[in-house]
CSV table of C-alpha atoms in Angstrom, one decimal:
chain,number,residue,atom,x,y,z
A,219,MET,CA,-21.5,-12.8,26.6
A,220,THR,CA,-22.9,-10.4,24.0
A,221,THR,CA,-23.5,-11.4,20.4
A,222,PRO,CA,-21.0,-10.3,17.8
A,223,LYS,CA,-21.5,-6.7,16.5
A,224,GLY,CA,-20.4,-7.1,13.0
A,225,SER,CA,-21.2,-3.5,12.0
A,226,GLY,CA,-19.0,-2.4,14.9
A,227,VAL,CA,-16.1,-4.4,13.8
A,228,VAL,CA,-16.4,-3.0,10.2
A,229,ARG,CA,-16.5,0.6,11.5
A,230,ILE,CA,-13.4,-0.1,13.7
A,231,ALA,CA,-11.6,-1.6,10.7
A,232,SER,CA,-12.7,1.2,8.4
A,233,VAL,CA,-11.3,3.8,10.6
A,234,ALA,CA,-8.0,2.0,10.8
A,235,ALA,CA,-8.0,1.6,7.0
A,236,LEU,CA,-8.3,5.5,6.6
A,237,GLY,CA,-4.6,5.4,6.9
A,238,GLY,CA,-4.6,3.5,3.6
A,239,LEU,CA,-6.8,6.3,2.0
A,240,LEU,CA,-4.1,8.9,3.0
A,241,PHE,CA,-1.4,6.3,1.9
A,242,GLY,CA,-3.1,6.2,-1.6
A,243,TYR,CA,-3.6,10.0,-1.8
A,244,ASP,CA,-0.1,10.8,-0.9
A,245,SER,CA,1.4,8.2,-3.2
A,246,ALA,CA,-0.6,9.2,-6.3
A,247,VAL,CA,-1.0,13.0,-5.8
A,248,ILE,CA,2.4,13.6,-7.5
A,249,ASN,CA,1.0,12.2,-10.7
A,250,GLY,CA,-0.9,15.4,-11.7
A,251,ALA,CA,1.8,17.6,-10.4
A,252,VAL,CA,4.9,16.3,-12.0
A,253,SER,CA,4.9,18.4,-15.1
A,254,ALA,CA,4.1,21.5,-13.1
A,255,ILE,CA,6.9,20.8,-10.6
A,256,GLU,CA,9.3,20.2,-13.3
A,257,LYS,CA,8.4,23.6,-14.9
A,258,HIS,CA,8.2,25.6,-11.7
A,259,PHE,CA,11.4,24.5,-10.2
A,260,GLU,CA,13.2,24.2,-13.5
A,261,VAL,CA,14.3,20.7,-12.6
A,262,ALA,CA,16.2,18.2,-14.8
A,263,PRO,CA,14.9,14.7,-15.3
A,264,GLY,CA,17.4,13.0,-12.7
A,265,PRO,CA,16.3,15.4,-9.8
A,266,LEU,CA,12.7,15.2,-10.9
A,267,GLY,CA,12.8,11.3,-10.6
A,268,PHE,CA,14.3,11.7,-7.2
A,269,ALA,CA,11.5,14.2,-6.1
A,270,VAL,CA,8.9,11.8,-7.3
A,271,ALA,CA,10.5,8.9,-5.5
A,272,ALA,CA,11.4,10.9,-2.3
A,273,ALA,CA,8.2,9.9,-0.4
A,274,LEU,CA,9.2,6.3,-0.9
A,275,ILE,CA,12.4,6.8,1.0
A,276,GLY,CA,10.5,8.1,4.0
A,277,ALA,CA,8.0,5.3,3.4
A,278,ALA,CA,10.7,2.6,3.8
A,279,ALA,CA,11.9,4.2,6.9
A,280,GLY,CA,8.3,4.6,8.3
A,281,ALA,CA,7.5,1.0,7.5
A,282,PHE,CA,10.7,-0.2,9.1
A,283,THR,CA,10.2,1.5,12.3
A,284,GLY,CA,6.3,1.6,12.5
A,285,GLY,CA,5.7,-2.1,13.5
A,286,ARG,CA,8.3,-1.8,16.3
A,287,ILE,CA,7.1,1.4,17.6
A,288,ALA,CA,3.6,0.0,17.6
A,289,ASP,CA,4.8,-2.9,19.8
A,290,ARG,CA,5.9,-0.4,22.3
A,291,ILE,CA,3.4,2.4,22.5
A,292,GLY,CA,0.3,0.8,20.7
A,293,ARG,CA,-1.4,0.7,17.5
A,294,LEU,CA,-3.6,3.8,18.1
A,295,ARG,CA,-0.8,6.0,19.1
A,296,VAL,CA,1.1,5.2,15.9
A,297,MET,CA,-2.0,5.9,13.8
A,298,GLN,CA,-2.2,9.4,15.5
A,299,ILE,CA,1.5,10.0,14.9
A,300,ALA,CA,0.9,9.2,11.1
A,301,ALA,CA,-2.1,11.5,11.0
A,302,VAL,CA,0.1,14.4,12.3
A,303,LEU,CA,2.9,13.6,9.7
A,304,PHE,CA,0.4,13.5,6.8
A,305,PHE,CA,-1.0,17.0,7.9
A,306,ILE,CA,2.5,18.4,8.1
A,307,SER,CA,3.4,17.0,4.7
A,308,ALA,CA,0.1,18.4,3.0
A,309,ILE,CA,0.8,22.0,4.0
A,310,GLY,CA,4.6,21.8,3.6
A,311,CYS,CA,4.5,20.4,0.1
A,312,GLY,CA,1.9,22.9,-1.0
A,313,LEU,CA,3.8,25.9,0.4
A,314,ALA,CA,7.4,24.7,-0.4
A,315,ASN,CA,9.4,27.5,-2.1
A,316,SER,CA,12.2,25.3,-3.2
A,317,LEU,CA,12.6,21.8,-4.6
A,318,ALA,CA,14.8,20.8,-1.6
A,319,LEU,CA,12.0,21.9,0.8
A,320,PHE,CA,9.5,20.1,-1.3
A,321,VAL,CA,11.5,17.0,-1.1
A,322,VAL,CA,11.8,17.3,2.8
A,323,PHE,CA,8.0,17.5,3.2
A,324,ARG,CA,7.6,14.7,0.7
A,325,VAL,CA,9.9,12.5,2.8
A,326,VAL,CA,7.8,13.5,6.0
A,327,GLY,CA,4.6,12.4,4.1
A,328,GLY,CA,6.4,9.2,3.0
A,329,VAL,CA,7.3,8.3,6.7
A,330,ALA,CA,3.4,8.6,7.4
A,331,VAL,CA,2.7,6.4,4.5
A,332,GLY,CA,5.1,3.8,5.6
A,333,ILE,CA,3.8,3.8,9.2
A,334,ALA,CA,0.1,3.5,7.8
A,335,SER,CA,1.1,0.8,5.4
A,336,VAL,CA,2.2,-1.6,8.3
A,337,ILE,CA,0.0,-0.5,11.1
A,338,ALA,CA,-3.4,-0.8,9.4
A,339,PRO,CA,-3.2,-4.5,8.2
A,340,ALA,CA,-1.8,-5.5,11.6
A,341,TYR,CA,-4.5,-3.7,13.6
A,342,ILE,CA,-7.2,-5.0,11.4
A,343,ALA,CA,-6.0,-8.6,11.5
A,344,GLU,CA,-5.7,-8.4,15.3
A,345,ILE,CA,-9.3,-7.0,15.8
A,346,SER,CA,-11.2,-9.1,13.3
A,347,PRO,CA,-13.0,-12.5,13.7
A,348,PRO,CA,-11.1,-15.1,11.6
A,349,HIS,CA,-14.2,-15.9,9.3
A,350,ILE,CA,-14.2,-12.2,8.0
A,351,ARG,CA,-10.7,-11.2,8.5
A,352,GLY,CA,-9.8,-11.4,4.8
A,353,ARG,CA,-12.7,-9.1,3.8
A,354,LEU,CA,-11.9,-6.6,6.6
A,355,GLY,CA,-8.2,-6.8,5.7
A,356,SER,CA,-9.2,-5.9,2.1
A,357,LEU,CA,-10.5,-2.6,3.4
A,358,GLN,CA,-6.9,-1.4,3.7
A,359,GLN,CA,-6.4,-1.9,-0.1
A,360,LEU,CA,-9.9,-0.5,-0.9
A,361,ALA,CA,-8.9,2.5,0.9
A,362,ILE,CA,-5.6,2.8,-0.8
A,363,VAL,CA,-7.1,2.5,-4.2
A,364,SER,CA,-9.9,4.9,-3.1
A,365,GLY,CA,-7.2,7.4,-2.1
A,366,ILE,CA,-5.6,7.0,-5.4
A,367,PHE,CA,-8.9,7.7,-7.1
A,368,VAL,CA,-9.6,10.8,-4.9
A,369,SER,CA,-6.2,12.3,-5.4
A,370,LEU,CA,-6.3,11.8,-9.2
A,371,LEU,CA,-9.8,13.2,-9.4
A,372,ILE,CA,-8.8,16.2,-7.4
A,373,ASP,CA,-5.8,16.7,-9.5
A,374,TYR,CA,-7.9,16.7,-12.6
A,375,LEU,CA,-10.6,19.0,-11.1
A,376,LEU,CA,-8.0,21.5,-9.8
A,377,ALA,CA,-6.1,21.4,-13.1
A,378,HIS,CA,-9.3,21.9,-15.1
A,379,ALA,CA,-10.5,24.7,-12.9
A,380,ALA,CA,-7.1,26.7,-13.2
A,381,GLY,CA,-6.7,25.8,-16.9
A,382,GLY,CA,-3.7,23.8,-16.3
A,383,SER,CA,-1.7,22.5,-13.3
A,384,SER,CA,0.9,25.3,-13.5
A,385,ASN,CA,-1.8,28.1,-13.4
A,386,MET,CA,-2.8,30.1,-10.4
A,387,LEU,CA,-6.0,29.0,-8.7
A,388,TRP,CA,-6.8,30.4,-5.2
A,389,LEU,CA,-4.9,32.7,-2.7
A,390,GLY,CA,-2.1,33.2,-5.1
A,391,LEU,CA,-1.1,29.5,-5.3
A,392,GLU,CA,-0.9,27.3,-8.2
A,393,ALA,CA,-3.2,24.5,-8.9
A,394,TRP,CA,-0.5,21.9,-8.2
A,395,ARG,CA,0.1,23.2,-4.7
A,396,TRP,CA,-3.6,22.8,-3.8
A,397,MET,CA,-3.4,19.2,-4.9
A,398,PHE,CA,-1.1,18.5,-1.9
A,399,ILE,CA,-2.7,20.9,0.5
A,400,MET,CA,-6.1,19.1,0.1
A,401,MET,CA,-4.7,16.2,1.9
A,402,PHE,CA,-5.0,18.0,5.2
A,403,ILE,CA,-8.8,17.2,5.3
A,404,PRO,CA,-8.4,13.3,5.4
A,405,ALA,CA,-5.4,13.8,7.8
A,406,ILE,CA,-7.6,15.5,10.4
A,407,ALA,CA,-10.3,12.9,9.9
A,408,TYR,CA,-7.9,10.0,10.5
A,409,GLY,CA,-6.4,11.5,13.6
A,410,VAL,CA,-9.8,12.4,15.2
A,411,LEU,CA,-11.5,9.1,14.3
A,412,SER,CA,-8.5,7.1,15.6
A,413,LEU,CA,-9.6,8.4,19.0
A,414,THR,CA,-12.9,6.6,18.7
A,415,ILE,CA,-11.7,3.0,18.2
A,416,PRO,CA,-10.3,0.5,20.8
A,417,GLU,CA,-6.7,-0.6,21.2
A,418,SER,CA,-5.6,-3.9,19.7
A,419,PRO,CA,-6.5,-6.7,22.2
A,420,ARG,CA,-3.3,-8.5,21.4
A,421,PHE,CA,-1.2,-5.4,22.1
A,422,LEU,CA,-3.1,-5.1,25.5
A,423,VAL,CA,-2.4,-8.7,26.3
A,424,ALA,CA,1.3,-8.0,25.5
A,425,GLN,CA,1.1,-5.1,27.8
A,426,GLY,CA,-0.1,-7.1,30.8
A,427,ASP,CA,-3.8,-6.1,30.5
A,428,PRO,CA,-5.8,-9.2,29.5
A,429,ALA,CA,-9.0,-7.9,31.1
A,430,ALA,CA,-9.2,-4.9,28.9
A,431,ALA,CA,-8.4,-7.2,25.9
A,432,GLN,CA,-11.2,-9.6,26.8
A,433,ARG,CA,-13.7,-6.6,27.0
A,434,ILE,CA,-12.8,-5.7,23.5
A,435,LEU,CA,-12.9,-9.3,22.1
A,436,VAL,CA,-16.3,-9.9,23.8
A,437,LYS,CA,-17.6,-7.0,21.6
A,438,VAL,CA,-16.0,-8.2,18.3
A,439,LEU,CA,-16.3,-11.9,18.8
A,440,GLY,CA,-19.3,-12.3,21.1
A,441,VAL,CA,-18.2,-15.8,22.2
A,442,GLY,CA,-14.9,-17.4,22.9
A,443,ALA,CA,-13.3,-14.2,24.1
A,444,GLY,CA,-11.8,-15.7,27.1
A,445,GLU,CA,-10.3,-18.7,25.2
A,446,THR,CA,-8.9,-16.2,22.6
A,447,VAL,CA,-7.2,-14.2,25.4
A,448,GLN,CA,-5.6,-17.3,26.8
A,449,LYS,CA,-4.4,-18.3,23.4
A,450,ILE,CA,-2.9,-14.9,22.9
A,451,GLN,CA,-1.1,-15.1,26.3
A,452,ASP,CA,0.3,-18.5,25.3
A,453,SER,CA,1.6,-17.2,22.0
A,454,LEU,CA,3.2,-14.3,23.6
A,455,LYS,CA,5.1,-16.1,26.3
A,456,ARG,CA,8.5,-14.3,26.6
A,457,GLU,CA,10.8,-12.6,29.0
A,458,HIS,CA,11.8,-9.6,27.0
A,459,LYS,CA,10.2,-6.8,24.9
A,460,PRO,CA,9.6,-7.4,21.2
A,461,SER,CA,12.8,-6.8,19.0
A,462,MET,CA,14.2,-7.7,15.6
A,463,ALA,CA,16.1,-10.5,17.3
A,464,ASP,CA,12.9,-12.3,17.6
A,465,LEU,CA,13.0,-13.0,13.8
A,466,LYS,CA,16.0,-15.3,14.3
A,467,SER,CA,15.3,-18.9,14.0
A,468,PRO,CA,17.0,-21.4,16.4
A,469,LYS,CA,18.3,-23.0,13.1
A,470,GLY,CA,20.0,-19.7,12.2
A,471,GLY,CA,19.0,-16.8,10.1
A,472,TRP,CA,15.4,-15.4,9.9
A,473,TYR,CA,12.4,-17.7,10.2
A,474,PRO,CA,11.3,-18.8,6.6
A,475,ILE,CA,8.0,-17.2,6.9
A,476,VAL,CA,9.7,-13.8,7.2
A,477,TRP,CA,11.3,-14.5,3.9
A,478,VAL,CA,7.9,-15.4,2.5
A,479,GLY,CA,6.6,-12.0,3.5
A,480,VAL,CA,9.5,-10.2,2.0
A,481,GLY,CA,8.9,-12.1,-1.2
A,482,LEU,CA,5.1,-11.2,-1.3
A,483,ALA,CA,6.0,-7.5,-0.6
A,484,VAL,CA,8.7,-7.3,-3.3
A,485,PHE,CA,6.8,-9.0,-6.1
A,486,GLN,CA,3.8,-6.8,-5.4
A,487,GLN,CA,6.0,-3.9,-6.6
A,488,PHE,CA,8.2,-5.5,-9.1
A,489,VAL,CA,5.4,-6.1,-11.4
A,490,GLY,CA,5.3,-2.4,-12.0
A,491,ILE,CA,1.8,-1.4,-10.7
A,492,ASN,CA,3.0,2.0,-9.5
A,493,VAL,CA,4.3,3.0,-12.8
A,494,ILE,CA,0.6,3.2,-13.9
A,495,PHE,CA,-0.3,5.6,-11.0
A,496,TYR,CA,2.9,7.6,-10.7
A,497,TYR,CA,3.7,8.1,-14.3
A,498,SER,CA,0.5,7.3,-16.2
A,499,ASN,CA,-0.2,11.0,-17.3
A,500,ILE,CA,3.3,11.2,-18.7
A,501,LEU,CA,3.0,7.8,-20.3
A,502,TRP,CA,-0.2,8.5,-22.1
A,503,GLU,CA,1.0,12.0,-23.1
A,504,ALA,CA,4.1,10.3,-24.6
A,505,VAL,CA,1.9,8.1,-26.9
A,506,GLY,CA,-0.3,10.8,-28.2
A,507,PHE,CA,-2.9,11.8,-25.6
A,508,ASP,CA,-3.2,15.4,-24.5
A,509,GLU,CA,-2.9,16.4,-20.8
A,510,SER,CA,-6.7,16.5,-20.2
A,511,SER,CA,-7.4,13.1,-21.8
A,512,SER,CA,-4.4,11.6,-19.9
A,513,PHE,CA,-5.9,12.8,-16.6
A,514,ILE,CA,-9.3,11.3,-17.6
A,515,ILE,CA,-7.7,7.9,-18.5
A,516,THR,CA,-5.7,7.8,-15.3
A,517,VAL,CA,-8.9,8.5,-13.2
A,518,LEU,CA,-10.8,5.8,-15.1
A,519,THR,CA,-8.0,3.4,-14.4
A,520,SER,CA,-8.2,4.2,-10.7
A,521,VAL,CA,-11.9,3.4,-10.8
A,522,THR,CA,-11.1,0.0,-12.4
A,523,ASN,CA,-8.8,-0.6,-9.5
A,524,ILE,CA,-11.6,0.2,-7.0
A,525,VAL,CA,-14.1,-2.1,-8.7
A,526,THR,CA,-11.6,-5.1,-8.7
A,527,THR,CA,-10.7,-4.6,-5.1
A,528,LEU,CA,-14.4,-5.0,-4.3
A,529,ILE,CA,-14.4,-8.2,-6.2
A,530,ALA,CA,-11.4,-9.3,-4.1
A,531,ILE,CA,-13.3,-8.3,-0.8
A,532,ALA,CA,-16.2,-10.5,-2.0
A,533,ALA,CA,-14.0,-13.5,-2.9
A,534,VAL,CA,-11.0,-13.6,-0.5
A,535,ASP,CA,-12.7,-15.3,2.4
A,536,ARG,CA,-14.4,-17.8,0.1
A,537,ALA,CA,-11.9,-18.6,-2.6
A,538,GLY,CA,-8.9,-18.1,-0.3
A,539,ARG,CA,-5.6,-16.0,-0.6
A,540,ARG,CA,-3.5,-18.4,-2.6
A,541,PRO,CA,-5.9,-19.0,-5.5
A,542,LEU,CA,-6.3,-15.3,-6.0
A,543,LEU,CA,-2.6,-14.7,-6.0
A,544,ILE,CA,-2.2,-17.4,-8.7
A,545,ILE,CA,-4.9,-16.1,-11.0
A,546,GLY,CA,-3.6,-12.6,-10.6
A,547,SER,CA,-0.1,-13.6,-11.5
A,548,ILE,CA,-1.1,-15.2,-14.6
A,549,GLY,CA,-3.4,-12.3,-15.7
A,550,MET,CA,-0.6,-9.7,-15.0
A,551,ALA,CA,2.0,-11.7,-16.9
A,552,VAL,CA,-0.3,-12.0,-19.9
A,553,ALA,CA,-1.4,-8.2,-20.0
A,554,LEU,CA,2.2,-7.0,-19.3
A,555,GLY,CA,3.5,-9.3,-22.1
A,556,ALA,CA,1.0,-7.9,-24.4
A,557,MET,CA,2.1,-4.3,-23.5
A,558,ALA,CA,5.7,-5.2,-23.9
A,559,PHE,CA,5.0,-6.6,-27.4
A,560,ILE,CA,2.9,-3.5,-28.4
A,561,PHE,CA,5.3,-0.9,-27.2
A,562,GLY,CA,8.4,-2.9,-28.2
A,563,THR,CA,7.4,-3.3,-31.9
A,564,ALA,CA,5.9,0.2,-32.4
A,565,PRO,CA,7.9,2.7,-34.5
A,566,VAL,CA,9.6,5.5,-32.4
A,567,VAL,CA,9.6,9.0,-33.8
A,568,ASN,CA,11.4,11.7,-31.8
A,569,GLY,CA,11.4,9.3,-28.9
A,570,VAL,CA,7.7,8.8,-28.8
A,571,PRO,CA,6.2,5.3,-29.7
A,572,GLN,CA,3.7,5.5,-32.5
A,573,LEU,CA,1.0,3.1,-31.5
A,574,GLY,CA,-1.5,3.9,-34.1
A,575,SER,CA,-4.4,1.5,-34.1
A,576,MET,CA,-2.7,-0.4,-31.4
A,577,GLY,CA,-3.2,2.4,-28.9
A,578,PRO,CA,-6.6,1.3,-27.6
A,579,VAL,CA,-5.2,-2.3,-27.4
A,580,ALA,CA,-2.3,-1.0,-25.2
A,581,LEU,CA,-4.9,1.0,-23.0
A,582,ALA,CA,-7.1,-2.3,-22.8
A,583,ALA,CA,-4.0,-4.2,-21.8
A,584,ALA,CA,-3.1,-1.7,-19.1
A,585,ASN,CA,-6.5,-1.9,-17.6
A,586,ILE,CA,-6.4,-5.8,-17.6
A,587,PHE,CA,-3.2,-5.6,-15.8
A,588,VAL,CA,-4.8,-3.2,-13.3
A,589,ILE,CA,-7.9,-5.6,-13.0
A,590,ALA,CA,-5.6,-8.7,-12.4
A,591,PHE,CA,-3.6,-6.8,-9.7
A,592,GLY,CA,-6.6,-5.3,-8.1
A,593,MET,CA,-8.4,-8.5,-7.6
A,594,SER,CA,-5.3,-10.3,-6.3
A,595,TRP,CA,-1.9,-9.0,-5.3
A,596,GLY,CA,-3.1,-5.5,-4.4
A,597,PRO,CA,-5.3,-6.5,-1.5
A,598,VAL,CA,-4.1,-10.1,-0.7
A,599,MET,CA,-0.5,-9.1,0.0
A,600,TRP,CA,-1.6,-6.7,2.7
A,601,ILE,CA,-4.1,-9.2,4.1
A,602,MET,CA,-1.4,-11.9,4.4
A,603,LEU,CA,1.3,-9.5,5.8
A,604,GLY,CA,-1.3,-8.5,8.5
A,605,GLU,CA,-2.1,-12.2,9.4
A,606,MET,CA,0.6,-14.6,8.4
A,607,PHE,CA,3.2,-13.8,11.1
A,608,PRO,CA,3.0,-15.4,14.6
A,609,ASN,CA,2.1,-13.0,17.5
A,610,MET,CA,5.5,-13.1,19.0
A,611,TYR,CA,7.2,-11.3,16.2
A,612,ARG,CA,4.4,-9.9,14.0
A,613,GLY,CA,5.5,-6.3,14.6
A,614,ALA,CA,9.2,-6.9,13.7
A,615,ALA,CA,8.2,-9.2,10.6
A,616,LEU,CA,5.7,-6.5,9.3
A,617,SER,CA,8.5,-3.8,9.8
A,618,VAL,CA,11.0,-5.9,7.6
A,619,ALA,CA,8.3,-6.7,5.0
A,620,GLY,CA,7.1,-3.2,4.8
A,621,PHE,CA,10.6,-1.9,4.4
A,622,ALA,CA,11.2,-4.3,1.6
A,623,GLN,CA,7.9,-3.3,0.0
A,624,TRP,CA,8.8,0.4,-0.1
A,625,THR,CA,12.4,-0.2,-1.2
A,626,ALA,CA,11.0,-2.3,-4.1
A,627,ASN,CA,8.6,0.5,-4.8
A,628,TRP,CA,11.5,3.1,-4.9
A,629,VAL,CA,13.5,0.9,-7.1
A,630,VAL,CA,10.7,0.6,-9.6
A,631,THR,CA,9.9,4.3,-9.4
A,632,VAL,CA,13.4,5.6,-10.0
A,633,THR,CA,14.4,3.1,-12.7
A,634,PHE,CA,11.2,3.5,-14.9
A,635,PRO,CA,12.2,6.9,-16.4
A,636,SER,CA,15.5,5.5,-17.5
A,637,LEU,CA,13.9,2.2,-18.8
A,638,LYS,CA,11.2,4.2,-20.6
A,639,ASP,CA,14.0,6.3,-22.4
A,640,LEU,CA,15.7,3.0,-23.5
A,641,SER,CA,12.2,1.3,-24.5
A,642,LEU,CA,8.9,1.1,-23.1
A,643,GLY,CA,8.8,-2.5,-24.5
A,644,LEU,CA,11.7,-3.4,-22.4
A,645,ALA,CA,10.2,-1.8,-19.3
A,646,TYR,CA,7.0,-3.8,-19.6
A,647,GLY,CA,9.0,-6.9,-20.6
A,648,VAL,CA,10.9,-6.7,-17.3
A,649,TYR,CA,7.6,-6.3,-15.3
A,650,ALA,CA,6.0,-9.2,-17.3
A,651,LEU,CA,9.1,-11.4,-16.2
A,652,PHE,CA,8.5,-10.5,-12.5
A,653,ALA,CA,4.7,-11.3,-12.9
A,654,LEU,CA,5.7,-14.7,-14.1
A,655,LEU,CA,8.2,-15.3,-11.4
A,656,SER,CA,5.6,-14.3,-8.9
A,657,LEU,CA,3.5,-17.2,-10.0
A,658,PHE,CA,6.2,-19.7,-9.4
A,659,PHE,CA,6.8,-18.0,-5.9
A,660,VAL,CA,3.2,-18.4,-4.8
A,661,LEU,CA,3.2,-22.1,-6.0
A,662,ARG,CA,6.3,-22.9,-4.2
A,663,PHE,CA,6.3,-20.9,-1.0
A,664,VAL,CA,2.9,-19.4,-0.1
A,665,HIS,CA,0.6,-21.4,2.1
A,666,GLU,CA,-3.2,-20.7,2.5
A,667,THR,CA,-4.2,-18.6,5.7
A,668,LYS,CA,-8.0,-18.6,5.0
A,669,GLY,CA,-9.9,-19.4,8.3
A,670,LEU,CA,-7.0,-19.8,10.5
A,671,ALA,CA,-6.9,-17.8,13.9
A,672,LEU,CA,-3.9,-15.5,14.4
A,673,GLU,CA,-2.8,-17.6,17.3
A,674,ASP,CA,-2.8,-20.8,15.2
A,675,MET,CA,-0.2,-19.3,12.6
A,676,ASP,CA,2.5,-21.1,14.5
A,677,ASP,CA,0.7,-24.4,14.1
A,678,GLY,CA,1.1,-25.6,10.6
A,679,PHE,CA,1.0,-22.5,8.4
A,680,VAL,CA,4.7,-21.6,8.6
A,681,PRO,CA,6.7,-23.4,5.9
A,682,GLY,CA,9.2,-26.0,6.9
A,683,GLY,CA,12.2,-24.9,8.9
A,684,HIS,CA,10.2,-22.8,11.5
């Protein structure tokens, strides 16, 4: 047996997490382009909200199908499909000559995002040694927030270079178009690099190739590879291919752990985190900042998100998943409550809240919210979805949880403009309520997964009723 090659595992997990970078880029790039798209296509607020949220419809579909497809053709093939879809979306959105065509290519990109959102955490969990699985799983969220940062920075730089997101930049194309086109670079990198990493050993065992799985596990575990293969085989014993029917408990309905995964996925979105990244430019412009300042604030917020994700990476395998979720829920509830109070009590002139001296306090609260989310629910939800389900139905359960996550994301995205028009205080009050509810959900239903082997998730982790 060879010794564990830690750097090799990190490289493998980092390549898989590149899907997260594209996920983050594709999700947030719309932020800097919203105003320009509204002006260019002369679109009303309703259709504009649909265009912004269109990618989320594709993401829900991609997440729902991605896990099941990966169970049939492999994790790597699915990554490569996602890379191709990201590339098509980048070029298509950048060159679209109508809002309808733009929406079509946003949906294509959304499918890629949905696929990447479920395949990366599953693959990383399946390739990682248990003692560092949390840290490696956190690379997915680090890649997502890095992608958000990169997209917002590129949005800012391109808009600045052109003198505005609606102005012409290169080759007769406006700056906002180049914001989307630039995504083709990481899309190609993701596709090419996915050719350099091994298939998931758990998929290989499921496909009847335990020898190949053992060779990969020798490289990442060093010792215990043969025992792990045997445990995988025991956990995968069945007479049929993976399907959604695997989620049904002998007692009726889905296994309780599937519902826990759905709850984690939904709460991660219902706290309103993506409002900060999808609509933050519009939000800060609405309370008195100009376009340039709003861009800078948004970029700085994304940097905060990266730093706090690094904190989570350092802590998740020491402190555990559940304590981070609890701390994060409390921090988010307090910060969102403060924002609800500030925006809810501010005088409104021509539909714009006049924050006055409370403006910096609101900005600080928004960043505290991002910090609380970034060190907890941001990475930990993806870590747990990748590791908490038993081998026999991980792909199917991930599909359901991923679908729930993107559906919740869509609900928040399309309802925020209407909530904002009613009252920003009301909007943040709703998110604060869900942050508080997320705390009680974790305390009641979420069990710790730190240090458990994936094959042991059947043995004691799953809540009563399994």
